[in-house]
CSV table of C-alpha atoms and ligand atoms in Angstrom, one decimal:
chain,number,residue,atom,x,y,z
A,1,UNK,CA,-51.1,165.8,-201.1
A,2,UNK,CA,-48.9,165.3,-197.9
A,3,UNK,CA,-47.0,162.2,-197.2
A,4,UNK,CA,-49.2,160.7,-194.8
A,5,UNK,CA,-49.0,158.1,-192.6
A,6,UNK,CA,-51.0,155.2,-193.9
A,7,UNK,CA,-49.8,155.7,-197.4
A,8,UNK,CA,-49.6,152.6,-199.0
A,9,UNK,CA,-46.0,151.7,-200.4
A,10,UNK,CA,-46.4,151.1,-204.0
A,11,UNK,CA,-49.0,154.3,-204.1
A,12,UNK,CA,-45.5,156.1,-202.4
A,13,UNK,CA,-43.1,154.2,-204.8
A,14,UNK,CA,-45.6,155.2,-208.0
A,15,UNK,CA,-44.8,159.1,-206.8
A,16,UNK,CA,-41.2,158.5,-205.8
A,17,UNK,CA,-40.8,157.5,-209.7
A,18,UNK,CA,-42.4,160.2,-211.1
A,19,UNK,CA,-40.9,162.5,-209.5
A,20,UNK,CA,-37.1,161.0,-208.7
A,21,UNK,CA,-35.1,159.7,-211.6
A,22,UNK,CA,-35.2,155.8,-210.7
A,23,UNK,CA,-37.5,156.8,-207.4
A,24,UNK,CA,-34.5,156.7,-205.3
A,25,UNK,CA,-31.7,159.8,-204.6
A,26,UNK,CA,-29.0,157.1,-204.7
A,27,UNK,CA,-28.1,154.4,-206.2
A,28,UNK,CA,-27.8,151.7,-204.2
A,29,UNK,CA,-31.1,152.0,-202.1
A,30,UNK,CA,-32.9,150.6,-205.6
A,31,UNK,CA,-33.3,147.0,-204.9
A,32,UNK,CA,-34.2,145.5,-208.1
A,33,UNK,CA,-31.0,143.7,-208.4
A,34,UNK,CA,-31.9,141.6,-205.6
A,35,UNK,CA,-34.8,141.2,-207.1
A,36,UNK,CA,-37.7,143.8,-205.4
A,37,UNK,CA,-39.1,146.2,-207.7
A,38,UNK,CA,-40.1,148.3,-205.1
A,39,UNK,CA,-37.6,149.6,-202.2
A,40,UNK,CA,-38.3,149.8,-199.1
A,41,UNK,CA,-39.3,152.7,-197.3
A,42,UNK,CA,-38.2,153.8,-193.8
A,43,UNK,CA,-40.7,155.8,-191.3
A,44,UNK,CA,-38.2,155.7,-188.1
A,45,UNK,CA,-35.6,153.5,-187.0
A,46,UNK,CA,-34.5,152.7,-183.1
A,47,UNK,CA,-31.2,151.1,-182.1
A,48,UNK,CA,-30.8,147.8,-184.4
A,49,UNK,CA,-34.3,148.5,-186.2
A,50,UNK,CA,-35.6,150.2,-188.8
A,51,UNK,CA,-39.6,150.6,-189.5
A,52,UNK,CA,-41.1,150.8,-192.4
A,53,UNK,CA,-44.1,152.9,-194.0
A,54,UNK,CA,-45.9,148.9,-194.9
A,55,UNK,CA,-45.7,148.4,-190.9
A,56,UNK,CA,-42.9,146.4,-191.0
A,57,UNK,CA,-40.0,146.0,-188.6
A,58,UNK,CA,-36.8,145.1,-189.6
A,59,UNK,CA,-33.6,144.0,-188.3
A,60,UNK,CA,-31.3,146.2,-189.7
A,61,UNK,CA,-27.1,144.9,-190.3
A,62,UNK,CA,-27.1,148.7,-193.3
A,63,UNK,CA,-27.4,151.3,-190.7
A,64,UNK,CA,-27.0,153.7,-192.9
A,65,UNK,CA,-23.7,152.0,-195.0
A,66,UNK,CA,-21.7,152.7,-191.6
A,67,UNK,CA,-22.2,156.0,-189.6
A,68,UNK,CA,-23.7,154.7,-186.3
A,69,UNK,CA,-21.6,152.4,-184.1
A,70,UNK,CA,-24.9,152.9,-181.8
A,71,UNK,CA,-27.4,152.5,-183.7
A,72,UNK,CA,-30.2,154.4,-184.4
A,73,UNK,CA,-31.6,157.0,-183.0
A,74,UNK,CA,-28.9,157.1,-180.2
A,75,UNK,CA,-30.3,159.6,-177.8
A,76,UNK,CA,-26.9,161.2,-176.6
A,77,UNK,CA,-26.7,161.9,-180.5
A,78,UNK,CA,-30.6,163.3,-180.5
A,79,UNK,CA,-30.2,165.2,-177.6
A,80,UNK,CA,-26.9,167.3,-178.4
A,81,UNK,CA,-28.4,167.7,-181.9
A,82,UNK,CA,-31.8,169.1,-180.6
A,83,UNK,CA,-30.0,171.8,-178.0
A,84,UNK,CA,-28.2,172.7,-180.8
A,85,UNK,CA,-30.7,173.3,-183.3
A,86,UNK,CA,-32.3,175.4,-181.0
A,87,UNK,CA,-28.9,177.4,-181.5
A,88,UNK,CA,-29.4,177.9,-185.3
A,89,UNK,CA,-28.8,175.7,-187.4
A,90,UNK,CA,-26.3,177.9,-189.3
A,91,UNK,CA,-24.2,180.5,-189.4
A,92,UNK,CA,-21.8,180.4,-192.0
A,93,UNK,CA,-19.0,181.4,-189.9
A,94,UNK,CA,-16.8,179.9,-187.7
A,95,UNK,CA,-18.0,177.7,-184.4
A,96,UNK,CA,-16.0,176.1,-181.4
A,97,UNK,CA,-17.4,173.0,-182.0
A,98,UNK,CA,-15.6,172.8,-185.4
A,99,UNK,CA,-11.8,173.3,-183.5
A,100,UNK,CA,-13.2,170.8,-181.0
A,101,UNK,CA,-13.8,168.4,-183.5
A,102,UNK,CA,-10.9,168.6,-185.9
A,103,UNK,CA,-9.1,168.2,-182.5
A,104,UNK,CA,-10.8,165.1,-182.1
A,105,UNK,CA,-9.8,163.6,-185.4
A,106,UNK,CA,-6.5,165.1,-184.9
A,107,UNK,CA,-6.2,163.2,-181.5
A,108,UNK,CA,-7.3,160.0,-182.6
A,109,UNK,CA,-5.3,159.6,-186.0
A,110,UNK,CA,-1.8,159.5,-185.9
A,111,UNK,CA,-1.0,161.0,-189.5
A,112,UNK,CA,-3.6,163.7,-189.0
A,113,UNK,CA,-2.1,167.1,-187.9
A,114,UNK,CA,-4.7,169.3,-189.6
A,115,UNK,CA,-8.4,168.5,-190.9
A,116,UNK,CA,-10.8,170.9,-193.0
A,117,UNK,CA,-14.5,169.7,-192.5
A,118,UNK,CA,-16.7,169.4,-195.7
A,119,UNK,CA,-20.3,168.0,-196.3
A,120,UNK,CA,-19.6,164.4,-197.6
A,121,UNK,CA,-17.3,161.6,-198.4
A,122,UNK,CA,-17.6,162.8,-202.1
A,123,UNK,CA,-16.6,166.0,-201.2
A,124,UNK,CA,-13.7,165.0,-198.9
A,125,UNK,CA,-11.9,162.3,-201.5
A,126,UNK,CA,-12.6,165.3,-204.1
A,127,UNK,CA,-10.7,167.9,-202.2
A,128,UNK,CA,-8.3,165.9,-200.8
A,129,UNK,CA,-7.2,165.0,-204.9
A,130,UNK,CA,-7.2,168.6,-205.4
A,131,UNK,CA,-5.0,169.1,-202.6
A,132,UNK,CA,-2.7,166.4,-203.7
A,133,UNK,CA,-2.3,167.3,-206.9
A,134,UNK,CA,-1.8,171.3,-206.2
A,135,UNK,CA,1.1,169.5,-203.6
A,136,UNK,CA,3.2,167.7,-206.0
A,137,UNK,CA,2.3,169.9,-209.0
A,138,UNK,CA,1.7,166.6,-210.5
A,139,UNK,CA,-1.8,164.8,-212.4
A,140,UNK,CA,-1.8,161.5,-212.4
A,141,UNK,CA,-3.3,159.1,-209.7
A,142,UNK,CA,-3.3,155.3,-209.3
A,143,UNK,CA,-6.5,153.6,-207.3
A,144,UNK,CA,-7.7,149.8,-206.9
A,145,UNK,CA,-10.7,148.5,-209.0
A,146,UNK,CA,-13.6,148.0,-206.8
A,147,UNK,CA,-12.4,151.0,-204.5
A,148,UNK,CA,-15.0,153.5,-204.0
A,149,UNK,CA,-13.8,156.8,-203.4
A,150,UNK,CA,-17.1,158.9,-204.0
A,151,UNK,CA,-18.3,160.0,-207.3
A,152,UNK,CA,-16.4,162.6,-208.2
A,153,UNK,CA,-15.3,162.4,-211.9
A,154,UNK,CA,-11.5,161.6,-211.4
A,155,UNK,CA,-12.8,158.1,-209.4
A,156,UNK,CA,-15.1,156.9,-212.0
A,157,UNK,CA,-12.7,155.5,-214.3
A,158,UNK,CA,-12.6,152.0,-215.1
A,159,UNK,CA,-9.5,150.0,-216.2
A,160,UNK,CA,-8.6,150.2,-220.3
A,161,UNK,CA,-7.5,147.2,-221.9
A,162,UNK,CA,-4.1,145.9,-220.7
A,163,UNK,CA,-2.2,146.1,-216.8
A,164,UNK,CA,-1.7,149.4,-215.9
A,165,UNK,CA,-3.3,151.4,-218.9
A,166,UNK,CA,-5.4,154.8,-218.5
A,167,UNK,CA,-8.5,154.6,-217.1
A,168,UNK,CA,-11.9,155.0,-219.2
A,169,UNK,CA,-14.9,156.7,-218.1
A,170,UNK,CA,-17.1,154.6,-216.1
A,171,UNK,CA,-20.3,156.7,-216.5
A,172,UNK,CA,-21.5,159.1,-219.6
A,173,UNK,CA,-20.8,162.8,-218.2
A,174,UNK,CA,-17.1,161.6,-216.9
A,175,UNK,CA,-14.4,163.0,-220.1
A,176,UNK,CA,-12.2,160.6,-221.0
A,177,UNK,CA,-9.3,163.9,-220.1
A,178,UNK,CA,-10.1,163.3,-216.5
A,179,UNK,CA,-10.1,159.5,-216.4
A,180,UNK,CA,-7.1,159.6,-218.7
A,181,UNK,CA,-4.9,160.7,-215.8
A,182,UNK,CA,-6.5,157.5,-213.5
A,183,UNK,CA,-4.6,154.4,-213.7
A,184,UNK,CA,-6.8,151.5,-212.2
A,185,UNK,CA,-4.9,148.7,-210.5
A,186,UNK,CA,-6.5,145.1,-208.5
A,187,UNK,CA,-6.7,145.6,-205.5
A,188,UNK,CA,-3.7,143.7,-203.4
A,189,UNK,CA,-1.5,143.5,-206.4
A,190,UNK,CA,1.9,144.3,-204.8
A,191,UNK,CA,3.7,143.7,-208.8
A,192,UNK,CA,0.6,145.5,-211.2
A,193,UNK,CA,0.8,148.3,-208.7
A,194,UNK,CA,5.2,148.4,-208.4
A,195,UNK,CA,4.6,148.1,-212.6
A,196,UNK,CA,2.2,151.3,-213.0
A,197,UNK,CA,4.2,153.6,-210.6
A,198,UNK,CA,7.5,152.4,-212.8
A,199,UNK,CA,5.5,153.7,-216.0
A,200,UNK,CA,3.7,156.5,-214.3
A,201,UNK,CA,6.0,157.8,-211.4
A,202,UNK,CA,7.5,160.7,-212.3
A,203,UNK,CA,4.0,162.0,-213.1
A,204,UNK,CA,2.1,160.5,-210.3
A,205,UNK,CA,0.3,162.7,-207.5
A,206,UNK,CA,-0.8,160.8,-205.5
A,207,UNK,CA,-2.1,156.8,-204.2
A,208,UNK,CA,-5.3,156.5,-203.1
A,209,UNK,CA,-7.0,153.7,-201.5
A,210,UNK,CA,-9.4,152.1,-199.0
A,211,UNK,CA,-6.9,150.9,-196.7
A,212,UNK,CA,-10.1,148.3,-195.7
A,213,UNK,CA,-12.2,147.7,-198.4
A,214,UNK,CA,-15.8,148.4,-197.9
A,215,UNK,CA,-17.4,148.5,-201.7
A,216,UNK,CA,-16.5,145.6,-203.3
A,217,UNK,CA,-17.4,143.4,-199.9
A,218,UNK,CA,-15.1,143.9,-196.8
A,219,UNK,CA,-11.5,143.0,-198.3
A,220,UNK,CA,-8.9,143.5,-196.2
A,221,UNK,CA,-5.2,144.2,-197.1
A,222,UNK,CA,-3.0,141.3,-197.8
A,223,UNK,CA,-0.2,141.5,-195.6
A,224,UNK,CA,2.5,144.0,-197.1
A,225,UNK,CA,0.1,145.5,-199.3
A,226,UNK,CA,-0.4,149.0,-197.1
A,227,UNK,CA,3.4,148.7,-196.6
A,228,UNK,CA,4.4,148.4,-200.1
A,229,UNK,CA,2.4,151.5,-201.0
A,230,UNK,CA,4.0,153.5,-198.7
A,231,UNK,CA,7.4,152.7,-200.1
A,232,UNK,CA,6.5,152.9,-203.3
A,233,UNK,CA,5.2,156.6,-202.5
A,234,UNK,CA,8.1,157.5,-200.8
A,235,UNK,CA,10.3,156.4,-203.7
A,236,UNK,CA,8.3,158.2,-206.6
A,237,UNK,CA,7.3,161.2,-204.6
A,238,UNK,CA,3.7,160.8,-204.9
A,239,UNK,CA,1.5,161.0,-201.7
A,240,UNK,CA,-0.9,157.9,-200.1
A,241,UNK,CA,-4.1,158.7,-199.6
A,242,UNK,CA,-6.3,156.8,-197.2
A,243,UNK,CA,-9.9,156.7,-197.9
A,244,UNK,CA,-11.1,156.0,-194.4
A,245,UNK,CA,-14.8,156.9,-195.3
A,246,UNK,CA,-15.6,153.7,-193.7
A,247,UNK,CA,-12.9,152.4,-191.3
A,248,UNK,CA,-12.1,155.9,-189.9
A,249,UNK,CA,-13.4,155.4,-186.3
A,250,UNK,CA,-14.6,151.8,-186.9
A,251,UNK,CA,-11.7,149.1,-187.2
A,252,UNK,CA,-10.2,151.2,-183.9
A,253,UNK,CA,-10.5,154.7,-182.7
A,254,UNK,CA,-6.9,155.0,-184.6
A,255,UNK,CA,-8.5,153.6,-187.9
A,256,UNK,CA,-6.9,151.5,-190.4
A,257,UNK,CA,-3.8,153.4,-190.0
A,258,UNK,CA,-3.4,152.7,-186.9
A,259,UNK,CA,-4.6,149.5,-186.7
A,260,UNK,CA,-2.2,148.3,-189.6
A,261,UNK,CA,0.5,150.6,-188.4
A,262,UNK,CA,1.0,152.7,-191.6
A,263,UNK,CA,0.7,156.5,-192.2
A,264,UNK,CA,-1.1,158.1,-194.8
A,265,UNK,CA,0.3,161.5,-195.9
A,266,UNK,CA,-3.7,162.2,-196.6
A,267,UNK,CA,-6.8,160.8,-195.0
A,268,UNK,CA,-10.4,161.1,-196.2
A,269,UNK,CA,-13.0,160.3,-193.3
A,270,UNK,CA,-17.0,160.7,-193.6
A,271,UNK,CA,-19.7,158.2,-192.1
A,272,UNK,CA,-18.9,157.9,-188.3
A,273,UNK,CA,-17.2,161.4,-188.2
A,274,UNK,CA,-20.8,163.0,-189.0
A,275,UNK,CA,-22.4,160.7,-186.1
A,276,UNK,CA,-25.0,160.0,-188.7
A,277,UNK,CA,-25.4,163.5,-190.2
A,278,UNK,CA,-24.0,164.9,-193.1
A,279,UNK,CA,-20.4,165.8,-192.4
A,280,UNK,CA,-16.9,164.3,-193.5
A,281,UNK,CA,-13.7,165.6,-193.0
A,282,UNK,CA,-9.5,165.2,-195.0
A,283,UNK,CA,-6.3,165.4,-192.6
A,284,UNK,CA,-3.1,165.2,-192.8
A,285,UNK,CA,0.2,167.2,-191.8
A,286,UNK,CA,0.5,170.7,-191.3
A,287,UNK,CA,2.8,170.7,-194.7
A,288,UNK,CA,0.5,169.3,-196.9
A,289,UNK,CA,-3.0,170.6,-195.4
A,290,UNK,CA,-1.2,174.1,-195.1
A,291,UNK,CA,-1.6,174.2,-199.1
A,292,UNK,CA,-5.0,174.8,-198.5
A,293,UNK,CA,-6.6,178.0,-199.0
A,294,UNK,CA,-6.9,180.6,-197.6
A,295,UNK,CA,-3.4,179.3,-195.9
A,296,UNK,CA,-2.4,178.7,-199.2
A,297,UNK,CA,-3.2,178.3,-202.3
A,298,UNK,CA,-4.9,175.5,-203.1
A,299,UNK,CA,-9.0,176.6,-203.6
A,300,UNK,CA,-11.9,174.4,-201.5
A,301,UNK,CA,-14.8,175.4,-200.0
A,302,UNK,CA,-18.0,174.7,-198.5
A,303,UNK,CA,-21.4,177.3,-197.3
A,304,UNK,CA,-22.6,174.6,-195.2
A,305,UNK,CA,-18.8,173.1,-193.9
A,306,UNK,CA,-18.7,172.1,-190.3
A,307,UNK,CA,-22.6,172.5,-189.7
A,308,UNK,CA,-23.4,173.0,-186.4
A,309,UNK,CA,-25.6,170.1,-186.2
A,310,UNK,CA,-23.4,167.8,-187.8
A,311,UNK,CA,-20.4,169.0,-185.6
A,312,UNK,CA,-22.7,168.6,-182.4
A,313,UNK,CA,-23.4,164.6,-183.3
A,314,UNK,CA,-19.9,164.2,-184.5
A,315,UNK,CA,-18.4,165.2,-181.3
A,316,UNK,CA,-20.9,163.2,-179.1
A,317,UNK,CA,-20.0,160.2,-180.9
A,318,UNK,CA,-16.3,160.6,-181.2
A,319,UNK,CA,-15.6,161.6,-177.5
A,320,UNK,CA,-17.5,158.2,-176.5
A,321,UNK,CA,-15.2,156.0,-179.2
A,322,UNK,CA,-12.2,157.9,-176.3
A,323,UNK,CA,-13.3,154.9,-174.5
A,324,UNK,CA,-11.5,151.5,-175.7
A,325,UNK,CA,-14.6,149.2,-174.0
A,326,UNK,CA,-16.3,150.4,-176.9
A,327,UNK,CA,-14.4,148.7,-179.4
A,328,UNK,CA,-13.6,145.6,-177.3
A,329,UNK,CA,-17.3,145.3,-177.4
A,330,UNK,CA,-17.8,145.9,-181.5
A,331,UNK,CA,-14.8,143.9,-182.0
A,332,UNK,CA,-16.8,140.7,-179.8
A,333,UNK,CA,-19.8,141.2,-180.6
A,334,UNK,CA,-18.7,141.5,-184.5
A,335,UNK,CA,-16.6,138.3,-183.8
A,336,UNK,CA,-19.9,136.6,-182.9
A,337,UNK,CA,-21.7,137.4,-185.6
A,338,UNK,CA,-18.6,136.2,-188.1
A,339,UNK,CA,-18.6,132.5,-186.2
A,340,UNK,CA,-21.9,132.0,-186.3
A,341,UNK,CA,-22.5,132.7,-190.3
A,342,UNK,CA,-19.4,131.2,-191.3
A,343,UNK,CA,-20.9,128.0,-191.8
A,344,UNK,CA,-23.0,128.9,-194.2
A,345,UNK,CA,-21.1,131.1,-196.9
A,346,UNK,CA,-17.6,132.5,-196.8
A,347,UNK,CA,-16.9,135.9,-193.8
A,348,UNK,CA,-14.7,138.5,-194.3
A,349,UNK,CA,-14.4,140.9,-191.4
A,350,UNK,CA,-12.1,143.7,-189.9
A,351,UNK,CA,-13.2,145.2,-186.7
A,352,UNK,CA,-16.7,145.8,-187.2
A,353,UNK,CA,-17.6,145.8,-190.8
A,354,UNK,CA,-17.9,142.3,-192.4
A,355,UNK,CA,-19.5,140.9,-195.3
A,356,UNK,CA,-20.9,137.8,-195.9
A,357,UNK,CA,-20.4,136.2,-198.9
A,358,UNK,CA,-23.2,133.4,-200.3
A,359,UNK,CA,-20.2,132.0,-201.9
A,360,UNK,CA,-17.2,129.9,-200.4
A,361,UNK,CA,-14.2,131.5,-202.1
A,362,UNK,CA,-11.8,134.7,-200.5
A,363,UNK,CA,-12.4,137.6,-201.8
A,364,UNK,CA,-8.9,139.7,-202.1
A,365,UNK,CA,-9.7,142.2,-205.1
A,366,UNK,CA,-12.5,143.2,-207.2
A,367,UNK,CA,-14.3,139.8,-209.1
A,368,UNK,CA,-18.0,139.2,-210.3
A,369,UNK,CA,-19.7,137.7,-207.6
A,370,UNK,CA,-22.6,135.6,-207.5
A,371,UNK,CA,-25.2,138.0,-207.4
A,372,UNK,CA,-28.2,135.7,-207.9
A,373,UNK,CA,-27.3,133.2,-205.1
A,374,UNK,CA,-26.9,136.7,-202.7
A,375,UNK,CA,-30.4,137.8,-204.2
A,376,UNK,CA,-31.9,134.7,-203.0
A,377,UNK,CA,-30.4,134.9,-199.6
A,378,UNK,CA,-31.1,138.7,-199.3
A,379,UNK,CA,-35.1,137.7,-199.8
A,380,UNK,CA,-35.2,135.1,-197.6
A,381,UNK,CA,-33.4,137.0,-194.9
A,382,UNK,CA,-36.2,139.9,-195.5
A,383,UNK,CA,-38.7,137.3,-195.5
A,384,UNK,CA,-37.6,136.5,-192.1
A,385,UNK,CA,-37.5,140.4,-190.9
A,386,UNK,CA,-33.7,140.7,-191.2
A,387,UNK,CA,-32.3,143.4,-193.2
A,388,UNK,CA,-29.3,143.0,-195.1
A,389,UNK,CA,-27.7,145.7,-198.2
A,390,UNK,CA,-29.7,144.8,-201.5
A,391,UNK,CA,-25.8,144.5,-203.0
A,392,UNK,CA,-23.0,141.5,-202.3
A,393,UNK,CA,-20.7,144.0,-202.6
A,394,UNK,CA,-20.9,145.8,-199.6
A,395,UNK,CA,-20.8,145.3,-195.4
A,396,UNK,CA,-22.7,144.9,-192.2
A,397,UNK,CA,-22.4,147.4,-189.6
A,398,UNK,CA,-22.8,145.8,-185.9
A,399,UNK,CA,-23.2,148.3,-183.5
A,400,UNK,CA,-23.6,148.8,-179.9
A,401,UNK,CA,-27.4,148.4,-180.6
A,402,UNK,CA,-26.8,144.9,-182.0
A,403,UNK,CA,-26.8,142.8,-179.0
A,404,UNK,CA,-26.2,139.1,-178.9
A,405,UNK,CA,-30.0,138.7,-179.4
A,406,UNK,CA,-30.0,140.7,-182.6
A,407,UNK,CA,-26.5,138.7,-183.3
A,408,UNK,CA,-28.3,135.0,-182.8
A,409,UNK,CA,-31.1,135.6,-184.7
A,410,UNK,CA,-29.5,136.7,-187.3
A,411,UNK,CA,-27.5,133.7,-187.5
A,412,UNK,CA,-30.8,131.4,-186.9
A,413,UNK,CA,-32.0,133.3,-189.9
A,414,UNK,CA,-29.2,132.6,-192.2
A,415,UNK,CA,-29.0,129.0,-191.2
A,416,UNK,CA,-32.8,129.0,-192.2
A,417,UNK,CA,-32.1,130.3,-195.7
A,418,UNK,CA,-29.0,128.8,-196.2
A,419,UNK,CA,-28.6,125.6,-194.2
B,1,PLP,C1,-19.4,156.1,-198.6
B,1,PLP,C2,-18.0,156.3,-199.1
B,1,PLP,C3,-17.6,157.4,-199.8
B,1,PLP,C4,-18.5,158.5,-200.2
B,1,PLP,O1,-19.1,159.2,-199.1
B,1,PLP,P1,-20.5,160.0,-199.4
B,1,PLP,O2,-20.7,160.7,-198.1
B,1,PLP,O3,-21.5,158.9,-199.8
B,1,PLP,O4,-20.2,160.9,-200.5
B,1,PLP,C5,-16.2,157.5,-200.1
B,1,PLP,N1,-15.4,156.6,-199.8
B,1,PLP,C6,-15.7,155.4,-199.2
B,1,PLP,C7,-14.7,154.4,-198.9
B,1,PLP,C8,-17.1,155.2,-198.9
B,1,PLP,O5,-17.5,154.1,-198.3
């Protein structure tokens, strides 16, 4: 039976189950912790909406978790994808458009002298591990509780009893010998992190860490917090990795290293660099990326690396973030929307990812939230046609496609459910 058009969403969601393992192929679209059983499902999406198979049409703050600053269905994006299509869409050897667009990244990021293109963020923190590790010849790797790095086995540790201790596996599958070589720090904690490179130091590869964080709600660096890891790399030897999956391209064509003026010896990037298709990308300097075979020695990989499609969008997108208006514009309207819901919970925003949280405290590290209160407010926003994540723990996206319309109704709609 084909997927047809007037298929009726719980007759869709009854196959998606049988036939995916939770109906979903990831995680976080499942919405039962907000409280639907069923997810919803998209049929196309324009600009700052999305429509769904059940006819609806919803204003949409998810756009994708982060890689369209203009929306949907941008039709410079659609057009430079369709001419190249009609090019093949791969060859498995090298293209222009690859050198044009690891020039790009190099251009915009100031610690980036070299970039390999890979598939996904996944695949980018992965590699860019390997790569640190084959560096320093060393194991061990400290990252922040609540940072999401992809779900590569080394990341899904969780903390062990006690500051500082070896991670445990936080998922069946993970062995505790790869997580036993994490050490899993809060996030912001100058001391617990100076106290775990003290213990681990002389056997530490590398830092890594969302320089913004965008997966345990947008938390930004305290002040010194970037800083001190970079001196605290430089003193033990180990290199700082910067996860810039999410800010890469969207706190500032420069990223959160440049918008926080501190350099990275790696940087993983994914989301805007793919201009919404699959594509992500590590940097750094010639030293360190050099290591990377066939240059060197270190072994990565990838059949479809640097698609042609995904290269075509990237650039697209990436030559029009050359022009600052851009994000003067994200950075006002994003202001906009972060005055007019602040009344009503507590905002945390950097650039243009925020995240509203239903409760009044800061968020500066990873903490239970109050997921039932967000549940509440996530239905009665949905109620209301506006589309937030099903999780606290994550961000809105404005883009260019969110004008002030988009922006004030939104806020109407959260003074509705919340006022
Ligand atoms: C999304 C994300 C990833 C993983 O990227 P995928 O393309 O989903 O594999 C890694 N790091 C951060 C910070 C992310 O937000």
């Amino acid at each position: 039976m084909a997927v047809g058009e007037g298929l009726e969403r719980s007759e869709l969601w009854h196959r998606a189950q049988k036939l995916i393992p939770g109906g979903v192929n990831s995680p976080v679209r499942a919405m039962r912790s907000v409280g639907i059983p069923e997810p919803l499902f998209v049929k196309r999406a324009s600009g700052a909406y999305l429509e769904t198979t059940d006819g609806r049409r919803l204003l949409d703050w998810v756009q994708s978790w982060g890689p369209l600053p203009f929306g949907h269905a941008d039709p410079e994006t659609i057009e430079v994808v369709r001419a190249a299509a009609l090019d093949g869409t791969t060859y498995g050897a090298s293209t222009e458009r690859e050198v044009d667009l690891a020039g790009e990244i190099a251009d915009a990021l100031p610690s980036v002298e070299q970039v390999r293109l890979v598939s996904s963020g996944t695949e980018a923190a992965m590699s860019a591990l390997r790569l640190a590790r084959g560096f320093t010849h060393r194991d061990r790797i400290i990252k922040f509780a609540g940072c999401y790095h992809g779900h590569a086995d080394p990341f899904l540790a969780a903390a062990g009893s006690g500051l500082a201790t070896l991670g445990i596996p936080a998922s069946p599958g993970v062995p505790s010998a790869v997580t036993a070589d994490t050490i899993i720090v809060d996030y912001n904690d100058i001391d617990a992190t100076a106290a775990a490179v003290e213990r681990y130091g002389e056997g530490l590869a590398a830092i890594i860490v969302e320089p913004v964080a965008g997966n345990m709600g947008c938390v930004p660096p305290a002040p010194g917090f970037l800083e001190a890891l970079r001196a605290l790399c430089d003193a033990s030897g180990a290199l700082l990795i910067f996860d810039e999956v999410i800010t890469g391209f969207r706190v500032g064509r420069s990223g959160a290293q440049g918008r926080f003026g501190v350099m990275p010896d790696l940087t993983i990037l994914g989301k805007i660099v793919g201009g919404g298709l699959p594509l992500a990308a590590f940097g750094g300097r010639t030293e360190i990326m050099g290591r990377l075979a066939p240059a060197g020695d270190v072994y990565q990989a990838g059949t479809l690396s640097g698609n042609p499609l995904a290269t075509a969008a990237g650039l697209s997108v990436l030559r029009r973030l050359r022009d600052p208006k851009v994000y003067e514009e994200l950075e006002r309207r994003s202001a906009r929307l972060e005055a007019g819901l602040a009344p009503y919970g507590h905002v945390q925003r950097v650039g243009a990812m925020l995240t509203f949280f239903t409760g009044s405290d800061p968020v500066t590290h990873f903490v239970d939230l109050d997921t039932d209160r967000y549940a509440e407010v996530f239905r009665g926003l949905l109620d209301q046609g506006v589309y937030l994540a099903p999780s606290q723990y994550e961000c809105m996206f404005p883009s260019l496609a969110h004008g002030d319309d988009e922006i004030d109704r939104t806020i109407a709609a959260v003074a509705a459910v919340c006022g």
